[in-house]
Short mmCIF file of C-alpha atoms in Angstrom, two decimals:
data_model
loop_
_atom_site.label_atom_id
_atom_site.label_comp_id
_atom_site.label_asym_id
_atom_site.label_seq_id
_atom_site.Cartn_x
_atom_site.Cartn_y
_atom_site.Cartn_z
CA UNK A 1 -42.73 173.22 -55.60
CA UNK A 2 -40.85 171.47 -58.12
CA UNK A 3 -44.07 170.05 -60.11
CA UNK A 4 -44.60 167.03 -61.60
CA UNK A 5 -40.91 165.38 -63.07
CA UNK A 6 -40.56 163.20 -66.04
CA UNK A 7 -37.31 161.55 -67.53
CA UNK A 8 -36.27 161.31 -69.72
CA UNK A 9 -37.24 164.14 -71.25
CA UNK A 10 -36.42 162.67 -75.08
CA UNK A 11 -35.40 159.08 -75.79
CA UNK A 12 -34.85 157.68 -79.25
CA UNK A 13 -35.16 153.70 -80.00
CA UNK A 14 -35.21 150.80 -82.28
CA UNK A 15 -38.07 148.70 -82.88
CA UNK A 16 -37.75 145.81 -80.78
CA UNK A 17 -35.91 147.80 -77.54
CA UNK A 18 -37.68 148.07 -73.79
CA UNK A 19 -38.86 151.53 -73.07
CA UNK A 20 -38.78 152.60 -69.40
CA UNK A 21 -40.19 156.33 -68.96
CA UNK A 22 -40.36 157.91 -65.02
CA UNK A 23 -42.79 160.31 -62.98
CA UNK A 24 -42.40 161.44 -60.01
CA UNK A 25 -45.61 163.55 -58.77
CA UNK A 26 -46.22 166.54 -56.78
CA UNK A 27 -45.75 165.83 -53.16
CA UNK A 28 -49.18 164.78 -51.09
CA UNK A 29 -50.58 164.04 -54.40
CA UNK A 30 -52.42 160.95 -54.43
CA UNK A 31 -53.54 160.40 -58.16
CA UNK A 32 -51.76 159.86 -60.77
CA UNK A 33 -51.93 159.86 -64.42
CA UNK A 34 -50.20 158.54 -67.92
CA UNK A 35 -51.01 160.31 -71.04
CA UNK A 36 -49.48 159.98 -74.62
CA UNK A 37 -50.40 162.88 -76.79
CA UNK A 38 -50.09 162.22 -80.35
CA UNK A 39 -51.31 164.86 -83.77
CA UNK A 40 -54.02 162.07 -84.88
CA UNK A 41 -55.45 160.92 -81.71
CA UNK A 42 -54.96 164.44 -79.09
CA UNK A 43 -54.34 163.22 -75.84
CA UNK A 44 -55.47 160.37 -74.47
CA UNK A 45 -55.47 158.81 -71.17
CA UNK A 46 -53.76 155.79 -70.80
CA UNK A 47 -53.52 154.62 -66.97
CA UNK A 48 -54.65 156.22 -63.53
CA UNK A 49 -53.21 155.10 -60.53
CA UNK A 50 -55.33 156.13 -56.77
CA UNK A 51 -53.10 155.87 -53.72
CA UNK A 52 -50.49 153.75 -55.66
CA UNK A 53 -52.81 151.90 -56.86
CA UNK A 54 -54.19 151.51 -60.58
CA UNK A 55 -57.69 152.12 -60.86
CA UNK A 56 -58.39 152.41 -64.47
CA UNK A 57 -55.61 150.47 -67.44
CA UNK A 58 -58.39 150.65 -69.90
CA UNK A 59 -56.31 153.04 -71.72
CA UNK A 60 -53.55 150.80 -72.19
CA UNK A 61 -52.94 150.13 -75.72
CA UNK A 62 -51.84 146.42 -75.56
CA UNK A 63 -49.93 144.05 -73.44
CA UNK A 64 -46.50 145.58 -74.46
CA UNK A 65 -47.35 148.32 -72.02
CA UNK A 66 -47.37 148.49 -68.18
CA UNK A 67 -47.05 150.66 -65.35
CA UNK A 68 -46.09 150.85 -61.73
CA UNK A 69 -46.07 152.73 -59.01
CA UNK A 70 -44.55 151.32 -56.11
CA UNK A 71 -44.79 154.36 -53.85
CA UNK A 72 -46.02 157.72 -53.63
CA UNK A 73 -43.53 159.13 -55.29
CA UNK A 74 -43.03 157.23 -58.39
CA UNK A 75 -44.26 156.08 -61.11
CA UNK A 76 -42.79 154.24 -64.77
CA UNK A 77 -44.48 153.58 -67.63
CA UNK A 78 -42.32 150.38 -69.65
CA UNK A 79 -43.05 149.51 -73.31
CA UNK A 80 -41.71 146.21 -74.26
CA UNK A 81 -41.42 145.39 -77.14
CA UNK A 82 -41.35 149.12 -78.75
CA UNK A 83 -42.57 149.87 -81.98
CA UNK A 84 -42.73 152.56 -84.70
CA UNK A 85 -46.33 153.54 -84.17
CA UNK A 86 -45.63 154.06 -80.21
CA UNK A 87 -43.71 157.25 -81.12
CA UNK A 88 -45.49 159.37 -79.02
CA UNK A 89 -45.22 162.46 -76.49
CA UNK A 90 -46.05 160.91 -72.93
CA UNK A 91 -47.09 162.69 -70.38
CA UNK A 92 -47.64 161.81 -66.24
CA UNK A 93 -49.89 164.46 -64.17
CA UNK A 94 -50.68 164.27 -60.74
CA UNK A 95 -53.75 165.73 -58.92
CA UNK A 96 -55.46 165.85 -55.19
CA UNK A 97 -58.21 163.27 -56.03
CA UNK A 98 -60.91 164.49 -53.76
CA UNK A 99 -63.76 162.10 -56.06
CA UNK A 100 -65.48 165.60 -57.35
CA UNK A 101 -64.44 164.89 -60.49
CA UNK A 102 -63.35 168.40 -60.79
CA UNK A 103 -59.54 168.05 -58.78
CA UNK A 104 -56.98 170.10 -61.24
CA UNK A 105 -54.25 168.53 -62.88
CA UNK A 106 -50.93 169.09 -62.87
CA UNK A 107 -49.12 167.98 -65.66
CA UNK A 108 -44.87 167.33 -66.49
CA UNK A 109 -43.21 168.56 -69.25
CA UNK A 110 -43.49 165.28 -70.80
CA UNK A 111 -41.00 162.65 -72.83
CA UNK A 112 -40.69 162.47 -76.68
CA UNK A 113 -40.62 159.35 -77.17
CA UNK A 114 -39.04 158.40 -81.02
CA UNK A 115 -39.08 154.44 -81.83
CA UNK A 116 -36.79 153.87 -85.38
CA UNK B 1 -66.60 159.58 -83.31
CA UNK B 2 -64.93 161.36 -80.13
CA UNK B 3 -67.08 162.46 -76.95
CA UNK B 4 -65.23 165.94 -77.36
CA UNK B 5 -65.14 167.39 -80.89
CA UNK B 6 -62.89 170.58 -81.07
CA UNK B 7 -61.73 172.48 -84.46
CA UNK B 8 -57.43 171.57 -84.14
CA UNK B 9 -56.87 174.79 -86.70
CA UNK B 10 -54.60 176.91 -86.66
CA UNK B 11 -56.10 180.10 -86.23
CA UNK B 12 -53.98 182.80 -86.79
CA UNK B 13 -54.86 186.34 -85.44
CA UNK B 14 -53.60 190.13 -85.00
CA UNK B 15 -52.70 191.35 -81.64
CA UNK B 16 -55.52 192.53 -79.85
CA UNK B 17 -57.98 190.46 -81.52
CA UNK B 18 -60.65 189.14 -79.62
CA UNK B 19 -60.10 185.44 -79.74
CA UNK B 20 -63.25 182.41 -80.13
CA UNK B 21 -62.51 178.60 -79.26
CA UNK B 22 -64.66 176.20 -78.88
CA UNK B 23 -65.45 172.73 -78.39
CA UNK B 24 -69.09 170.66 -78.56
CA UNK B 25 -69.77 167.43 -76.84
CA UNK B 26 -71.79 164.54 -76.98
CA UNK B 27 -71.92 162.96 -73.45
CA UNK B 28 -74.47 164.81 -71.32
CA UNK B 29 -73.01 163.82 -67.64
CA UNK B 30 -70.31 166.29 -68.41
CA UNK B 31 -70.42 168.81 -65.38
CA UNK B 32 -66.94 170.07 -65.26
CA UNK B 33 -65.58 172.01 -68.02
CA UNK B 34 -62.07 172.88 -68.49
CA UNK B 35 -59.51 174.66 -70.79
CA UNK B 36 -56.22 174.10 -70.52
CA UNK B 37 -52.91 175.62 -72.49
CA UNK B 38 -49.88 174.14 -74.23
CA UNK B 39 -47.22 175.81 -75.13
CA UNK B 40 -44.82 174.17 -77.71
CA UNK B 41 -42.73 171.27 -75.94
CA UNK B 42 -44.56 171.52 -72.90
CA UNK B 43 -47.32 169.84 -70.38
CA UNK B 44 -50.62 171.26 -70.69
CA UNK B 45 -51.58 173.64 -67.71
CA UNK B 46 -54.89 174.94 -66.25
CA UNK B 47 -56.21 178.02 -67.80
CA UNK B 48 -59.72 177.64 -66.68
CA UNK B 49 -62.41 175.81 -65.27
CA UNK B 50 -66.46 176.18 -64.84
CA UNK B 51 -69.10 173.68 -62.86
CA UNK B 52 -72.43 173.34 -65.20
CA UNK B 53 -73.55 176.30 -66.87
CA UNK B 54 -72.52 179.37 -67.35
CA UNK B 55 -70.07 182.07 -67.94
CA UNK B 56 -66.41 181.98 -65.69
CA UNK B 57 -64.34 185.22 -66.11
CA UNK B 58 -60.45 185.47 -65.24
CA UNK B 59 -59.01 188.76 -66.57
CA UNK B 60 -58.72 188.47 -70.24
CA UNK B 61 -60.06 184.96 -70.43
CA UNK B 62 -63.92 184.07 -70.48
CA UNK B 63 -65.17 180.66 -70.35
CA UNK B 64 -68.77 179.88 -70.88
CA UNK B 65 -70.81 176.74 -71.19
CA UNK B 66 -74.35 175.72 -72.89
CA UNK B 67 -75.14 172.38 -71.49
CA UNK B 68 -78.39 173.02 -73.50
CA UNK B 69 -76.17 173.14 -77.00
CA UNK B 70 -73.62 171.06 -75.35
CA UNK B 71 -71.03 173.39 -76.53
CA UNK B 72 -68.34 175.31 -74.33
CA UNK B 73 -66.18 178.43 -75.60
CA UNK B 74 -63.14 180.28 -74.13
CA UNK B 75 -62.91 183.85 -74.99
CA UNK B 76 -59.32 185.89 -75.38
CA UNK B 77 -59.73 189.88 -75.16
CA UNK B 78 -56.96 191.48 -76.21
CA UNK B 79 -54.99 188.82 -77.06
CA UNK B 80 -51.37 189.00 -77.07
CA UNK B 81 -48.23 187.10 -79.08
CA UNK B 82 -47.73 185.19 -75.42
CA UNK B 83 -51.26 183.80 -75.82
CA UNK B 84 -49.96 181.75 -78.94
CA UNK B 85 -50.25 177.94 -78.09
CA UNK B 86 -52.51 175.46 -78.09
CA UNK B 87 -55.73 175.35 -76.58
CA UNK B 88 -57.24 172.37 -75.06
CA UNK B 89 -60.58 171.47 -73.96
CA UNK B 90 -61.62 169.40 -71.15
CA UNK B 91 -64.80 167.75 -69.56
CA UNK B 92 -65.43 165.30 -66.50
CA UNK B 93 -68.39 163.54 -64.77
CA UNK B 94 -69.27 164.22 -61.34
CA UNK B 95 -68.07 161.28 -59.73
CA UNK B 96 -65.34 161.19 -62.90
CA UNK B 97 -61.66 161.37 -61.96
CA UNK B 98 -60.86 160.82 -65.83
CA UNK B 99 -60.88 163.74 -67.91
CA UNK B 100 -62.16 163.60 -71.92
CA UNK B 101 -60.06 165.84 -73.60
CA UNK B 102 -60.23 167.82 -77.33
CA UNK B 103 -57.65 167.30 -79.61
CA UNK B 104 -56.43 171.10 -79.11
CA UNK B 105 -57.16 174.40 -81.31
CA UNK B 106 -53.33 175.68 -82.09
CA UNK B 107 -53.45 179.57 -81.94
CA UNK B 108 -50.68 182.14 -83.13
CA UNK B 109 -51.16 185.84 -82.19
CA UNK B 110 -49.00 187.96 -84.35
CA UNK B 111 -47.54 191.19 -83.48
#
């Protein structure tokens, strides 16, 4: 199994530029999850998407972020406008959601995101 | 303040120390406890997990919980320079598919 797959795996922008990051989940996975991990705030969880569908955006910082997922297999996360203070390491995971409350995680290697 | 408090470090230990992390919470529907590790420029992966109370053993790991203290440890015997990474706590509700997660202890293990 290939895991979970992010890209890119680093991008570097200005202030001002649209940010488009990508997931694509484990296969027969049927949650999915956005995370941006930063030194101050740990890792926090941003949006969670149940069979496609988002369940949970609380996380979502402001308006200048959204996410998709318009299949099973994919997922982005856009920023738009960027800005300095989004510099961030963001990570997707996908997991069996069984509603236990206790279905593992998987998680990709994650995009460093830099905004100038 | 967070639901999940955990000391971010680093701790810095010999090879073949017996290693101590920890984590205390404030949100008493916590049933599901987890640790996961990071290694530098990676995703965070399952190490461990325990239901309620109790102790969890896996090899060299050990992960207990006191719901009474509201306080969970993971325990390294022997640990070795590939244990060096961060160590993240985790915690869920029942019903809870989100998970509330510690800001990570960073560990090095030196030869």
């Amino acid at each position: 199994d290939a895991g979970v797959i992010q890209s890119p795996r680093h991008e570097v922008t200005e202030m001002g530029q649209e940010v488009t990051l990508r997931c694509k989940p484990i296969s027969g996975h049927n949650s999915l999850f956005w995370y941006r991990q930063t030194m101050m705030r740990g890792l926090e969880l941003l949006i969670y998407f149940n069979n496609n569908v988002p369940i949970d955006d609380s996380g979502m910082p402001e308006d200048r972020f959204s996410a998709k997922m318009p299949n099973a297999s994919f997922s982005t996360l856009k920023i738009q406008p960027s800005e300095p203070r989004d510099s961030a390491v963001y990570f997707c995971a996908s997991s069996l959601a069984l509603g236990r409350g206790r279905e593992t995680q998987y998680f990709g290697p994650g995009t460093r995101l830099l905004v100038l | 303040q967070k639901e999940v408090e955990q000391d971010p470090g680093p701790l810095s230990v010999p090879e073949g120390a017996i290693v101590s992390l920890n984590c205390t919470y404030s949100n008493s529907a916590f049933q599901y406890f987890m640790w996961y590790r990071q290694y530098s420029r990676k995703g965070p992966e399952l190490l461990m997990y325990t239901y309620s109370s109790g102790n969890k053993e896996d090899g060299r790991f050990t992960a207990q919980v006191d719901k009474s203290s509201k306080y969970i440890s993971l325990f390294i015997r022997d640990s070795q320079p590939s244990d060096s990474a961060t160590y993240l706590c985790a915690m869920s509700t029942n019903s809870g598919y989100a998970l509330n997660f510690g800001k990570g202890t960073s560990l090095l293990v030196t030869p």
